[in-house]
XYZ file of N, CA, C and O in Angstrom:
484
model
N 64.727 58.575 119.549
C 65.018 57.382 120.004
C 65.368 56.592 118.803
O 64.158 56.807 117.977
N 66.426 55.861 118.695
C 66.487 54.889 117.355
C 66.155 53.736 117.773
O 66.752 53.324 119.197
N 65.628 52.535 117.030
C 65.246 51.343 117.429
C 65.815 50.674 116.299
O 65.874 50.709 115.155
N 66.347 49.553 116.776
C 66.624 48.487 116.141
C 65.855 47.008 116.247
O 66.537 46.590 117.488
N 65.485 46.262 115.647
C 64.747 44.845 115.807
C 65.642 43.862 115.215
O 66.336 44.015 114.306
N 65.492 42.632 115.852
C 66.042 41.438 115.573
C 65.606 40.324 116.064
O 64.852 40.322 116.805
N 66.119 39.428 115.685
C 65.610 37.873 116.389
C 64.269 37.247 115.580
O 63.782 36.474 115.962
N 64.042 37.680 114.195
C 63.157 37.106 113.420
C 63.857 35.722 112.884
O 64.911 35.501 113.012
N 63.021 35.325 112.041
C 63.305 34.020 111.492
C 62.324 33.092 110.935
O 60.962 33.380 110.948
N 62.810 31.654 110.561
C 61.871 31.152 110.042
C 61.497 29.880 111.055
O 62.230 29.443 111.513
N 60.266 29.570 111.206
C 59.845 28.457 112.535
C 58.949 27.604 111.953
O 57.975 28.288 111.036
N 58.596 26.661 112.309
C 57.394 25.636 112.040
C 56.228 26.111 112.973
O 56.736 26.387 114.055
N 55.149 25.890 112.389
C 54.217 25.775 113.452
C 54.042 25.180 114.515
O 54.521 24.155 114.999
N 53.839 25.849 115.560
C 53.967 25.270 117.073
C 55.262 25.688 117.841
O 55.429 25.700 118.762
N 56.351 26.472 117.130
C 57.489 26.532 117.346
C 57.287 28.166 118.201
O 56.320 28.379 118.436
N 58.797 28.422 118.512
C 58.881 29.702 119.160
C 59.856 30.688 118.795
O 60.735 30.215 117.943
N 59.568 31.927 118.910
C 60.685 32.947 118.586
C 60.691 34.114 119.425
O 59.969 34.309 120.052
N 61.741 34.716 119.666
C 61.620 35.818 120.857
C 62.770 37.063 119.882
O 63.642 37.183 119.947
N 61.620 37.770 119.227
C 62.441 38.911 118.207
C 62.686 39.902 119.793
O 62.111 40.032 120.709
N 63.644 40.869 119.707
C 64.157 41.895 120.359
C 64.345 43.085 119.767
O 64.618 43.319 118.361
N 64.293 44.261 120.489
C 64.252 45.196 119.892
C 65.361 46.423 121.103
O 64.961 46.526 122.086
N 66.153 46.665 120.361
C 67.399 47.589 121.071
C 66.962 48.925 120.804
O 67.122 49.333 119.763
N 67.202 49.896 121.747
C 67.121 51.567 121.719
C 68.243 52.125 121.797
O 68.943 51.604 122.970
N 68.343 53.123 121.440
C 69.373 54.127 121.887
C 68.992 55.412 121.412
O 68.086 55.843 120.949
N 69.582 56.419 122.421
C 69.076 57.979 122.310
C 68.663 58.454 123.374
O 69.171 58.421 124.458
N 67.346 58.959 123.049
C 66.388 59.672 124.247
C 66.317 58.564 125.294
O 66.251 57.027 124.981
N 65.682 58.724 126.106
C 65.604 58.347 127.413
C 64.769 56.950 127.279
O 63.271 57.357 126.774
N 65.008 55.968 127.282
C 64.322 54.869 126.842
C 62.737 54.617 127.710
O 61.888 54.298 127.612
N 63.251 55.098 128.788
C 62.195 54.361 129.847
C 61.015 55.292 130.144
O 59.932 55.159 130.726
N 60.954 56.568 129.246
C 60.036 57.220 129.034
C 59.153 56.908 128.124
O 57.962 57.848 127.878
N 58.947 56.046 127.272
C 58.591 55.502 126.390
C 57.676 54.325 126.500
O 58.061 53.478 127.172
N 56.510 54.343 125.995
C 55.557 53.055 125.969
C 56.216 52.437 124.782
O 56.469 53.050 123.765
N 56.442 51.110 125.038
C 56.989 50.148 123.700
C 55.896 49.364 123.199
O 55.322 48.768 123.984
N 55.881 49.361 122.025
C 54.881 48.346 121.319
C 55.575 47.736 120.188
O 56.473 47.799 119.728
N 54.908 46.272 119.902
C 55.609 45.546 118.881
C 54.049 45.556 117.870
O 52.730 45.552 118.279
N 54.179 45.794 116.616
C 53.175 45.505 115.573
C 53.694 44.780 114.499
O 54.706 44.496 114.398
N 52.920 44.530 113.665
C 53.107 43.370 112.484
C 52.355 44.028 111.348
O 51.269 44.370 111.396
N 53.050 43.622 110.148
C 52.472 43.758 108.453
C 52.464 42.628 107.802
O 53.790 42.114 107.556
N 51.583 42.107 107.021
C 51.711 41.028 106.112
C 51.246 41.860 104.778
O 50.575 42.683 104.738
N 51.940 41.025 103.696
C 51.781 41.774 102.467
C 49.982 42.049 102.436
O 49.240 41.244 102.523
N 50.124 43.242 101.802
C 48.551 43.596 101.317
C 47.528 44.090 102.736
O 46.184 44.082 102.541
N 48.361 44.108 103.996
C 47.183 44.416 105.118
C 47.924 45.646 105.714
O 49.332 46.042 105.602
N 47.034 45.911 106.469
C 47.357 47.130 107.290
C 48.385 46.546 108.396
O 48.292 45.711 109.103
N 49.345 47.486 109.087
C 50.149 47.181 110.255
C 48.922 47.136 111.732
O 48.380 47.916 111.546
N 49.386 46.076 112.279
C 48.237 45.685 113.230
C 48.874 45.546 114.421
O 49.973 45.097 114.488
N 48.385 45.991 115.770
C 48.908 45.981 117.070
C 49.005 44.642 117.455
O 48.098 43.482 117.150
N 50.020 44.490 117.981
C 50.430 43.283 118.579
C 50.421 43.106 120.269
O 49.735 42.202 120.930
N 51.353 43.985 120.821
C 51.755 43.934 122.416
C 52.100 45.217 122.376
O 52.779 45.601 121.444
N 52.033 45.835 123.594
C 52.642 46.846 124.154
C 52.969 46.819 125.525
O 52.502 45.764 126.290
N 54.137 47.607 126.051
C 54.325 47.544 127.638
C 54.510 48.956 128.172
O 54.852 49.800 127.248
N 54.231 49.196 129.401
C 53.821 50.645 129.706
C 55.799 51.018 130.195
O 56.737 50.191 130.054
N 55.598 52.141 130.303
C 57.009 52.669 130.716
C 57.836 51.793 131.779
O 59.436 51.445 131.719
N 57.258 51.730 132.866
C 57.990 50.980 133.974
C 57.896 49.613 133.756
O 58.524 48.608 133.894
N 57.055 48.850 132.683
C 56.717 47.483 132.759
C 55.980 46.787 133.222
O 55.411 45.998 133.442
N 55.004 47.849 134.112
C 54.218 47.006 135.245
C 52.652 46.804 134.511
O 52.156 46.018 134.933
N 52.623 47.055 133.047
C 51.101 46.928 132.307
C 51.656 46.771 130.859
O 52.565 47.164 130.545
N 50.994 45.447 130.620
C 51.287 45.045 129.257
C 49.743 44.764 128.616
O 48.674 44.779 129.293
N 49.936 44.935 127.404
C 48.656 44.683 126.539
C 48.542 43.866 125.297
O 49.945 43.838 124.540
N 47.961 43.195 124.719
C 47.790 42.566 123.866
C 46.821 42.491 123.148
O 45.310 42.777 123.374
N 46.904 42.030 121.786
C 45.914 41.627 120.725
C 45.060 40.579 120.910
O 45.705 39.473 121.413
N 43.951 40.355 120.802
C 43.331 39.244 121.212
C 43.780 37.719 120.530
O 44.102 36.625 120.950
N 44.362 38.081 119.108
C 45.030 37.012 118.491
C 46.439 36.361 118.902
O 46.476 35.319 118.825
N 46.914 37.191 119.908
C 48.096 36.788 120.665
C 48.037 36.314 122.073
O 48.956 36.037 122.434
N 46.943 36.706 122.679
C 47.109 36.794 124.254
C 47.172 35.317 124.440
O 46.542 34.258 123.961
N 48.198 34.815 125.542
C 48.066 33.519 125.923
C 49.307 32.987 125.236
O 49.944 31.878 125.919
N 50.016 33.755 124.049
C 50.736 32.990 123.270
C 52.147 33.932 123.406
O 53.091 33.410 123.105
N 52.048 35.302 123.430
C 52.948 36.009 123.350
C 53.156 36.800 124.664
O 52.273 37.130 125.224
N 54.629 37.274 124.848
C 54.687 37.773 126.324
C 55.650 38.986 125.833
O 56.727 38.593 125.444
N 55.258 40.406 126.076
C 56.130 41.220 126.032
C 57.033 41.620 127.242
O 56.350 41.672 128.322
N 58.187 42.198 127.348
C 58.829 42.504 128.579
C 59.846 43.366 127.859
O 60.478 43.816 126.832
N 60.425 44.418 129.015
C 61.382 45.079 128.724
C 62.475 44.980 129.786
O 61.998 44.892 131.493
N 63.361 45.745 129.522
C 64.542 46.125 130.455
C 65.247 47.518 130.295
O 66.021 47.594 129.441
N 64.993 48.119 131.007
C 64.969 49.624 130.927
C 66.463 49.976 131.253
O 67.115 50.814 130.955
N 67.346 48.915 131.880
C 68.747 49.147 132.205
C 69.600 48.599 130.800
O 70.536 49.261 130.690
N 68.678 48.024 130.339
C 69.409 47.312 128.905
C 69.058 47.939 127.768
O 69.509 47.914 126.543
N 67.978 49.239 128.087
C 67.190 49.612 126.701
C 66.865 48.696 125.673
O 66.955 48.765 124.392
N 66.187 47.526 126.057
C 65.417 46.448 125.307
C 64.265 46.246 125.605
O 63.576 46.157 126.883
N 63.632 45.378 124.624
C 62.239 45.055 124.536
C 62.202 43.514 123.946
O 62.779 43.500 122.777
N 61.579 42.777 124.323
C 61.614 41.270 124.065
C 60.171 41.082 123.643
O 59.256 41.396 124.582
N 59.814 40.168 122.854
C 58.412 39.542 122.549
C 58.661 38.269 122.228
O 59.031 37.561 121.282
N 58.584 37.508 123.481
C 58.515 35.686 123.485
C 57.295 35.562 122.657
O 56.070 35.760 123.232
N 57.436 34.550 121.885
C 56.292 34.277 120.931
C 56.153 32.590 120.955
O 57.376 32.330 120.633
N 55.113 31.995 121.355
C 55.200 30.396 121.405
C 54.082 30.061 120.879
O 53.099 30.890 120.287
N 53.973 28.702 120.291
C 52.725 28.233 119.913
C 52.575 29.255 118.255
O 51.216 29.282 118.242
N 53.368 29.326 117.872
C 53.238 30.341 116.420
C 52.305 29.361 115.522
O 52.424 28.448 115.224
N 51.653 30.130 114.796
C 50.586 29.979 113.792
C 51.212 30.354 112.802
O 51.733 31.534 112.278
N 50.722 29.774 111.303
C 51.295 30.357 109.958
C 50.706 32.046 109.898
O 51.253 32.696 109.430
N 49.339 32.082 110.399
C 49.009 33.468 110.478
C 49.752 34.192 111.196
O 49.664 35.778 110.901
N 50.536 33.993 111.790
C 51.570 34.958 112.523
C 52.628 35.560 111.816
O 53.362 36.396 112.225
N 52.639 34.779 110.571
C 53.677 35.165 109.354
C 53.347 36.701 109.123
O 52.216 37.353 108.854
N 54.777 37.229 109.331
C 54.494 39.132 109.107
C 56.155 39.627 109.332
O 56.798 39.036 109.875
N 56.168 41.045 108.918
C 57.164 41.590 109.313
C 56.593 42.188 110.902
O 55.841 43.085 110.672
N 57.403 42.172 111.805
C 57.550 42.767 113.129
C 57.909 43.968 113.193
O 59.297 43.751 112.992
N 57.581 45.042 113.917
C 58.164 46.183 113.963
C 57.860 46.430 115.490
O 57.049 46.538 115.952
N 58.989 46.975 116.233
C 59.115 47.827 117.486
C 58.601 49.243 117.346
O 59.435 50.089 116.251
N 58.043 49.768 118.160
C 57.700 51.333 118.104
C 57.754 52.099 119.258
O 57.576 51.033 120.374
N 58.008 53.264 119.659
C 58.022 53.785 120.859
C 57.040 54.929 120.910
O 57.059 55.928 119.790
N 56.286 55.338 121.873
C 55.514 56.329 122.038
C 55.367 56.754 123.441
O 55.537 56.148 124.343
N 54.927 58.122 123.451
C 54.367 58.560 124.776
C 53.059 59.151 125.089
O 52.631 59.488 125.508
N 51.970 58.808 123.670
C 50.813 58.882 123.508
C 49.832 58.083 123.256
O 48.463 58.492 123.270
N 50.293 56.920 123.106
C 49.133 55.680 122.673
C 49.759 54.133 123.076
O 50.893 54.176 123.295
N 48.589 53.566 123.106
C 49.038 52.158 123.083
C 49.001 51.190 121.681
O 50.020 50.867 121.368
N 47.861 51.311 121.243
C 47.202 50.379 120.179
C 47.362 51.017 118.993
O 46.984 50.322 118.093
N 47.504 52.396 118.745
C 47.149 53.216 117.606
C 48.746 53.412 117.042
O 49.423 53.987 117.638
N 49.063 52.649 115.866
C 50.127 52.847 115.008
C 50.490 54.243 114.618
O 51.812 54.700 114.922
N 49.527 54.860 114.105
C 49.828 56.537 114.041
C 50.467 57.147 114.984
O 50.599 58.439 114.224
N 50.161 56.924 116.295
C 50.576 57.735 117.185
C 51.694 57.136 117.659
O 52.428 57.870 118.962
N 52.310 56.248 117.147
C 53.945 56.073 117.570
C 54.999 56.902 116.697
O 54.526 57.168 115.712
N 55.920 57.471 117.492
C 56.786 58.450 116.913
C 58.040 57.733 116.457
O 58.260 58.763 115.216
N 58.463 56.625 117.010
C 59.694 56.015 116.427
C 59.616 54.473 116.077
O 58.663 53.969 116.685
N 60.277 54.150 114.961
C 60.007 52.619 114.722
C 61.300 51.983 114.145
O 62.423 52.760 113.721
N 61.399 50.655 114.537
C 62.598 49.709 114.085
C 62.190 49.837 112.774
O 61.380 49.760 112.033
N 63.150 48.886 112.118
C 63.205 48.592 110.580
C 62.451 47.572 110.473
O 62.164 47.348 109.143
N 62.074 46.663 111.506
C 61.395 45.409 111.171
C 62.243 44.080 110.983
O 63.413 44.175 110.846
N 61.482 43.084 111.649
C 62.262 41.895 111.575
C 61.171 40.878 110.625
O 60.002 40.722 111.682
N 61.638 39.995 110.197
C 60.488 39.032 109.205
C 60.593 38.010 110.367
O 61.459 37.249 110.743
N 59.382 37.434 110.362
C 59.083 36.088 111.000
C 58.004 35.414 110.028
O 57.048 35.802 109.555
N 58.543 34.045 109.815
C 57.922 33.164 109.005
C 57.616 32.210 109.486
O 58.209 31.275 110.091
N 56.137 31.646 109.846
C 55.750 30.273 110.293
C 55.137 29.231 109.285
O 54.276 29.719 108.670
N 55.951 28.112 108.960
C 55.437 27.325 107.930
C 54.377 26.375 108.537
O 54.559 26.249 109.927
N 53.789 25.818 107.900
C 52.557 24.895 108.310
C 53.202 23.517 107.999
O 54.066 23.347 107.675
């Protein structure tokens, strides 16, 4: 499956953004979809994931209550709605697809190219 992330940008603290990930290729609905982020000098960290049907969602504690992940299997897309953004949310956000894990980035099989999110204070 090929993934294309978009929708990042520059926003002030307290603002919102909704990055999107579009998928093509193999059957999208068979994959768990996740969002990870990576800041300079830091490892890629788990942000959120959603099950194949969309019935289950998972979040890092740092974003719980502020971020919402959703998917549309008819359109092969995943969105990450982010509100009340903080400067520490600044990172490159990557979408990934896996059939093996939820929170472990090394078990994701496919990755998009990433989209930059910058939150100014």
